[in-house]
Coordinates of C-alpha atoms and ligand atoms in Angstrom, one line a residue:
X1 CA 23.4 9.3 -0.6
X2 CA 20.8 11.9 1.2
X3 CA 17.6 10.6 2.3
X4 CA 14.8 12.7 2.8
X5 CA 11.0 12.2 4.1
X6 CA 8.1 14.0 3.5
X7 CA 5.3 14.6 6.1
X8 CA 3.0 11.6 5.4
X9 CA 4.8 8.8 7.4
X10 CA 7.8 10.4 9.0
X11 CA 8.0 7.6 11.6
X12 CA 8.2 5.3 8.7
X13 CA 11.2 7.3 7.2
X14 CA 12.9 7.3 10.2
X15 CA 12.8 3.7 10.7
X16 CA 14.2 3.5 7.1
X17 CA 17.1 5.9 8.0
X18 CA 17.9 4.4 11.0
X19 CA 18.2 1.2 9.2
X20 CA 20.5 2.5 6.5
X21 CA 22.0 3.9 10.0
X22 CA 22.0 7.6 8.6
X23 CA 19.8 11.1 9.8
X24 CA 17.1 12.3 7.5
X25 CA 17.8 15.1 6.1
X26 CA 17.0 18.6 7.0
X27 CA 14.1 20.4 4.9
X28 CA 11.8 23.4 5.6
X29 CA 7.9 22.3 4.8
X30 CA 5.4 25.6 5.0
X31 CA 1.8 26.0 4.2
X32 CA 0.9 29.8 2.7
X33 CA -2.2 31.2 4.2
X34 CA -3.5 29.9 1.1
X35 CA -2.9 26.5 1.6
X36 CA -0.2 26.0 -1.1
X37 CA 3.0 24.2 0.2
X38 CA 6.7 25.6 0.3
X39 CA 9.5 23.7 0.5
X40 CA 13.1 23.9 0.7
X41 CA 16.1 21.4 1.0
X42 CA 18.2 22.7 4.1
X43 CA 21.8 21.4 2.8
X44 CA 23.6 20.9 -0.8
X45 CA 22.5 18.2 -2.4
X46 CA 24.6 19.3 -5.3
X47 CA 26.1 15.6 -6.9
X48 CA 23.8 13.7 -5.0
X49 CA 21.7 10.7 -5.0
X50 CA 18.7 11.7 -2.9
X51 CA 15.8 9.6 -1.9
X52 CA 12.8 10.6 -1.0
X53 CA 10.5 9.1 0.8
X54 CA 6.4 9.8 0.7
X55 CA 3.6 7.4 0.6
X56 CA 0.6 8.6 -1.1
X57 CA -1.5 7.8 1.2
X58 CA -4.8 10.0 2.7
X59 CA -4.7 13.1 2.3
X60 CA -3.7 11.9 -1.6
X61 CA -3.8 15.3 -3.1
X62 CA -1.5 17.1 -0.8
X63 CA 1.0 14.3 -0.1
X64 CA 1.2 13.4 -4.2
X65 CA 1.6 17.1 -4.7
X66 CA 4.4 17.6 -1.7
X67 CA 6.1 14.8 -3.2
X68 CA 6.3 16.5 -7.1
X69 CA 7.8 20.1 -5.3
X70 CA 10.0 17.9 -3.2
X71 CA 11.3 16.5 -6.3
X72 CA 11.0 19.3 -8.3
X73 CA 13.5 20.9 -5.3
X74 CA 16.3 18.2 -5.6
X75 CA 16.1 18.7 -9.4
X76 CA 16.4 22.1 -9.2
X77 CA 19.2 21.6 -6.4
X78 CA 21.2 19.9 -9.2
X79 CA 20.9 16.1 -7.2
X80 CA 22.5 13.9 -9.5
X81 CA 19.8 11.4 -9.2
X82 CA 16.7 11.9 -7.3
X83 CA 14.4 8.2 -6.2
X84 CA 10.9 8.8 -5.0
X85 CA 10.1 6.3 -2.2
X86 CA 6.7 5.7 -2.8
X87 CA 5.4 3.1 -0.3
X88 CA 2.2 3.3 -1.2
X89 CA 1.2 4.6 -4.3
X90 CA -2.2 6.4 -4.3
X91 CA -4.8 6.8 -7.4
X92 CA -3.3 3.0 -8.8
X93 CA -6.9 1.8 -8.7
X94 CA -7.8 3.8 -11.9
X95 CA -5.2 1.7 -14.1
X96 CA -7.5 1.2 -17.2
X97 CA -10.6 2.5 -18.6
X98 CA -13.3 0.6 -18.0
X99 CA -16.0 3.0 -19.0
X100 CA -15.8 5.9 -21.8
X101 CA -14.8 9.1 -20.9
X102 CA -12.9 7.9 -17.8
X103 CA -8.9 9.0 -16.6
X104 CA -6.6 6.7 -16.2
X105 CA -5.0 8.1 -12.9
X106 CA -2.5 5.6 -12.1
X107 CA -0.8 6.7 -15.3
X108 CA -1.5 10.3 -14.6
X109 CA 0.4 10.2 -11.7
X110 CA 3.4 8.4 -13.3
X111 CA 3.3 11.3 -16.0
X112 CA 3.5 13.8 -13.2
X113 CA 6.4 12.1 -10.9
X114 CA 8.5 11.5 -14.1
X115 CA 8.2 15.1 -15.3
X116 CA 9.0 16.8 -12.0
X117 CA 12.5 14.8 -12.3
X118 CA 12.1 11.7 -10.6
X119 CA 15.3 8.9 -11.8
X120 CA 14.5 6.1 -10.4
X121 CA 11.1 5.0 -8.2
X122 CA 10.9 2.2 -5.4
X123 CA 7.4 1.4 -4.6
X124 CA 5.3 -1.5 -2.3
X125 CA 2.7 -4.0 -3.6
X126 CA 1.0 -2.1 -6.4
X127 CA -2.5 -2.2 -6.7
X128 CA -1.4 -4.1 -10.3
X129 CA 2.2 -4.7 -11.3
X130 CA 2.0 -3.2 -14.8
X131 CA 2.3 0.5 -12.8
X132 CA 5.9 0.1 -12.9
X133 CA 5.6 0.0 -17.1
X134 CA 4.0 3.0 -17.1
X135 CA 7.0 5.3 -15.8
X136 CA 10.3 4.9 -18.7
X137 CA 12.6 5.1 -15.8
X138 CA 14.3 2.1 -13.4
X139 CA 11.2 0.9 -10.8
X140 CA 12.1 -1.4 -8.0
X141 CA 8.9 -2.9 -7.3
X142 CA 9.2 -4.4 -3.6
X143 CA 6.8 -6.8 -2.0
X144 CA 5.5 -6.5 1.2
X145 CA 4.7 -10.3 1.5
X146 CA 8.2 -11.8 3.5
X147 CA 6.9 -9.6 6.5
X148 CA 3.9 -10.3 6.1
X149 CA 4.4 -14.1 5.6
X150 CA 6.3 -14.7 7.9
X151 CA 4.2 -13.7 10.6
X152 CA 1.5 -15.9 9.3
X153 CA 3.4 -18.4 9.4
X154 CA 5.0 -17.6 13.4
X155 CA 1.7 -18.5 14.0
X156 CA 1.4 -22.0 13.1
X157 CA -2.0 -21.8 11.9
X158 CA -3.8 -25.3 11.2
X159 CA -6.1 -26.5 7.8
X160 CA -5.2 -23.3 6.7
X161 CA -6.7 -22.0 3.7
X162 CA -5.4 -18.5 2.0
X163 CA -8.6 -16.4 0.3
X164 CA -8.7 -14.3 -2.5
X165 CA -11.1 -11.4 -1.4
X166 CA -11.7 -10.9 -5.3
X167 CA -10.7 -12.4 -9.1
X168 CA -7.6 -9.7 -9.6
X169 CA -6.3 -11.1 -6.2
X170 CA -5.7 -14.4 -7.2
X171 CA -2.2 -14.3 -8.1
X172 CA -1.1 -12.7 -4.7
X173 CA -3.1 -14.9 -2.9
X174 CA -1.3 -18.0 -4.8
X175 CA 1.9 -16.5 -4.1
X176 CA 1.3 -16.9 -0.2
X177 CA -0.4 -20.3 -0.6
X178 CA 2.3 -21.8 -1.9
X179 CA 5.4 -19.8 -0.1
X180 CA 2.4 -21.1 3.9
X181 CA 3.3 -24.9 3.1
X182 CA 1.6 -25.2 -0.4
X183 CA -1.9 -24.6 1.1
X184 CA -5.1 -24.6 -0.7
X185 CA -6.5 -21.5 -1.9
X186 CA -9.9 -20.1 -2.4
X187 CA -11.4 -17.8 -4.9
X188 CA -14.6 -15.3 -3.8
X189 CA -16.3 -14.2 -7.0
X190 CA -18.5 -11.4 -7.1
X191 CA -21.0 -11.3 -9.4
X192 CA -24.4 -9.2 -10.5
X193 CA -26.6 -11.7 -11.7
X194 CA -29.1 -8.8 -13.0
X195 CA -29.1 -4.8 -13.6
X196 CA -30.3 -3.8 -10.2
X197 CA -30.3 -6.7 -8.2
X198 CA -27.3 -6.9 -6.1
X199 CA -24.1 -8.5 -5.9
X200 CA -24.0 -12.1 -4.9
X201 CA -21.0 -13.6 -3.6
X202 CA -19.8 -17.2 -4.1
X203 CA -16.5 -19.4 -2.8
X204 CA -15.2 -21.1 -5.3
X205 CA -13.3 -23.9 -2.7
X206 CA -13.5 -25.3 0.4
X207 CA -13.6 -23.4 3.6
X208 CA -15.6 -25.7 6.0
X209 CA -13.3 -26.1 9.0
X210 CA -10.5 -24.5 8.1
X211 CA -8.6 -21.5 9.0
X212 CA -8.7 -18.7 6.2
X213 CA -6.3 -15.7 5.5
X214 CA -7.9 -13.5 3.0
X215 CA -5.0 -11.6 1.2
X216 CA -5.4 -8.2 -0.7
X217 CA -3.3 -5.2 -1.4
X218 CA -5.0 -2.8 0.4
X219 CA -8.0 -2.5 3.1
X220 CA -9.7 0.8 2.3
X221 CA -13.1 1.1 3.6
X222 CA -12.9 -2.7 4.7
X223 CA -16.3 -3.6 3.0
X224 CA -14.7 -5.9 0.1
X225 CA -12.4 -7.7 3.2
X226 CA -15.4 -7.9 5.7
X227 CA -18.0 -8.9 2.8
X228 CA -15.7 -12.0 2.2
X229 CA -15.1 -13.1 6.1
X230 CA -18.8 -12.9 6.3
X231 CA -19.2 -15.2 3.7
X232 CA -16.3 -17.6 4.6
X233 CA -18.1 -17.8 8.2
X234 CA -21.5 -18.8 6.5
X235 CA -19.6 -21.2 4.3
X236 CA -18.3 -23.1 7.6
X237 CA -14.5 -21.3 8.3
X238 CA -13.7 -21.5 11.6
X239 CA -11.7 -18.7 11.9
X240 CA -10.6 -15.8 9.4
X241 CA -7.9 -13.7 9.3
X242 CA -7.5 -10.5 7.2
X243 CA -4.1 -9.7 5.9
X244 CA -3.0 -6.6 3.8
X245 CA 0.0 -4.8 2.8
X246 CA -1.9 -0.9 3.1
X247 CA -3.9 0.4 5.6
X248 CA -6.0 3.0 3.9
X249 CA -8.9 2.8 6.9
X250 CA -11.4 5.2 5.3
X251 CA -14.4 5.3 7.3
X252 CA -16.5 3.1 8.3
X253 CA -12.9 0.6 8.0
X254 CA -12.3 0.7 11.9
X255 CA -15.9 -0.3 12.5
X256 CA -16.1 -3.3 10.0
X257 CA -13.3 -4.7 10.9
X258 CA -13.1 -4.5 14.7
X259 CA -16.9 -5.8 15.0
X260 CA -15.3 -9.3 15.6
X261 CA -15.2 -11.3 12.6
X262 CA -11.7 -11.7 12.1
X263 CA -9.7 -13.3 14.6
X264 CA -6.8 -10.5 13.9
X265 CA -6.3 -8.1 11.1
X266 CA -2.5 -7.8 9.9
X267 CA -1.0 -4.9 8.1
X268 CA 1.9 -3.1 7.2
X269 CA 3.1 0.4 8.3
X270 CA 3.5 1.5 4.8
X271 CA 0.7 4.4 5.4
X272 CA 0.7 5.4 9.0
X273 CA -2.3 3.8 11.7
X274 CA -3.2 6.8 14.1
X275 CA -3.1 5.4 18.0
X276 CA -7.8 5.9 17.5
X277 CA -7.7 4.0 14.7
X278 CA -6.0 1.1 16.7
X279 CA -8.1 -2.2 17.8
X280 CA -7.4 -5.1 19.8
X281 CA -7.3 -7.5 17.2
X282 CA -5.1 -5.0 14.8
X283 CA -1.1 -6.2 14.5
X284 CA 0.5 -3.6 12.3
X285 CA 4.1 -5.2 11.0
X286 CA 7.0 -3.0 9.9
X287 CA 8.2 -3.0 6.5
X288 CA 11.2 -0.3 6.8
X289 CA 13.9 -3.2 6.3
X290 CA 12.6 -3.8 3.1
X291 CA 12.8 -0.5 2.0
X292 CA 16.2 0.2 3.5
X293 CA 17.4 -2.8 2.1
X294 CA 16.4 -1.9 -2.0
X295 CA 17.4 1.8 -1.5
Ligands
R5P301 C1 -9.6 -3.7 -5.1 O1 -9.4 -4.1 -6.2 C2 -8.6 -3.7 -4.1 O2 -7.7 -4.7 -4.2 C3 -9.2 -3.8 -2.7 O3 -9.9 -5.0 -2.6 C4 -10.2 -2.6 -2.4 O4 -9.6 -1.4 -2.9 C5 -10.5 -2.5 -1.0 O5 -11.4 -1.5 -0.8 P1 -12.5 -1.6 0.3 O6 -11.8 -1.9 1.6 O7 -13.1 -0.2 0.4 O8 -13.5 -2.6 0.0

């Protein structure tokens, strides 16, 4: 077994190797003045089963496209089976067409992975979970939520209440209401009532006095988390906490969600959090063990 990392969360990939108590391997990544990427595998791999491990994450297009010539590399190194590691997997929003003349990237990507050589692919908390059908090769699909969990639940929260930010949420959601002591969950639904008149937001359950998580995949710009604290708050929570497997933080994310409306915001380290984008009521959790443990 060889692992290897790529260069978009190499503390992340350490943590998994020293968990699996072995070294990453060694691998030469350049840039041509060009910008095009070279990269070589710095040992035989000949025979092997190699893993390599690269979240999609920002910058997408670079880090997808390391990831294919990494694989394409092993393949071409004659590994006997290559796994791509991929935390978080980018361009999963677009999983279906929803308008005419639209691509359907999550698939794209799948297309792309299997045909460089990819075997076998591990992957976190997928935007939706019918990715993993759109690759014909084994996919371990690994969930973030036992960290995550059992955090919340270190902290003894009272009349708690978990939140779905959003309809396709529920069933996470669900899935930590009833692993936090059956607790009630709460549905925001955001609707248009009218072309051009903007989206109104309704709870569907009760929030007065209670203590709500709201639960998604992923925080990108943190306007569909911070929309739904700001309603819970009018709606009478007392406090509200933001939870979330991926930290995407595309601007303005740092500003929403440190302008004090959630009591703490808890991640994972799936994509890396840069020491600026860090705020006092940020708690970023490790997820390496997971990983370490399915590969
Ligand atoms: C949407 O379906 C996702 O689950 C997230 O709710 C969304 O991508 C978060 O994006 P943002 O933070 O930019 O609102």
């Amino acid at each position: 077994l060889r692992l290897f990392s790529g260069s978009a969360n190499v503390p992340f990939s350490q943590e998994v190797a020293r968990y699996l108590g072995m070294e990453l391997g060694p691998m030469i990544r350049k840039r041509f003045a060009d910008g095009e990427l070279y990269i070589q595998i710095q040992e035989s791999i000949r025979g092997c089963d190699v893993y390599l491990i690269q979240p999609t994450c920002h910058p997408v297009n670079d880090n997808l496209m390391e990831l294919l010539i990494m694989i394409d590399a092993c393949r071409r190194a004659s590994a006997r089976q290559i796994t791509a590691v991929i935390p978080y997997y980018g361009y999963a929003r677009a999983d279906r067409k929803t308008a005419g003349r639209e691509s359907i990237t999550a698939k794209l990507v799948a297309n792309l992975i299997t045909q460089a050589g990819a075997n076998r692919i591990v992957a976190m908390d997928l935007h939706s979970a019918q990715i993993q059908g759109y690759f014909d090769i084994p996919f371990d699909h690994v969930y973030g939520s036992p960290v995550l969990i059992n955090y919340l639940a270190s902290k003894q929260l009272a009349d708690l209440v978990v939140v779905s930010p959003d309809v396709g949420g529920v069933a996470r959601a669900r899935a930590f209401a009833k692993k936090l002591d059956d607790a009630p969950l709460a549905i925001i639904d955001k609707r248009r009532q009218a072309h051009n008149v903007a989206e109104v937001l309704n709870v569907i359950g009760d929030v007065e006095g209670k203590t709500a998580v709201l639960v998604d995949d992923m925080i990108d710009t943190g306007g569909t988390i911070t929309e739904g604290a700001k309603l819970l708050r009018e709606q009478g929570a007392r406090q509200v906490y933001a939870c979330a497997t991926h930290a995407v933080f595309s601007p303005p994310a740092i500003e929403r969600l440190s302008s004090g409306i959630f009591e703490e915001v808890i991640v994972t380290n799936t994509i890396p959090v840069p020491e600026d984008h860090r705020f006092a009521q940020l708690t970023v959790l490790s997820v390496a063990n997971l990983i370490g443990e399915t590969i």
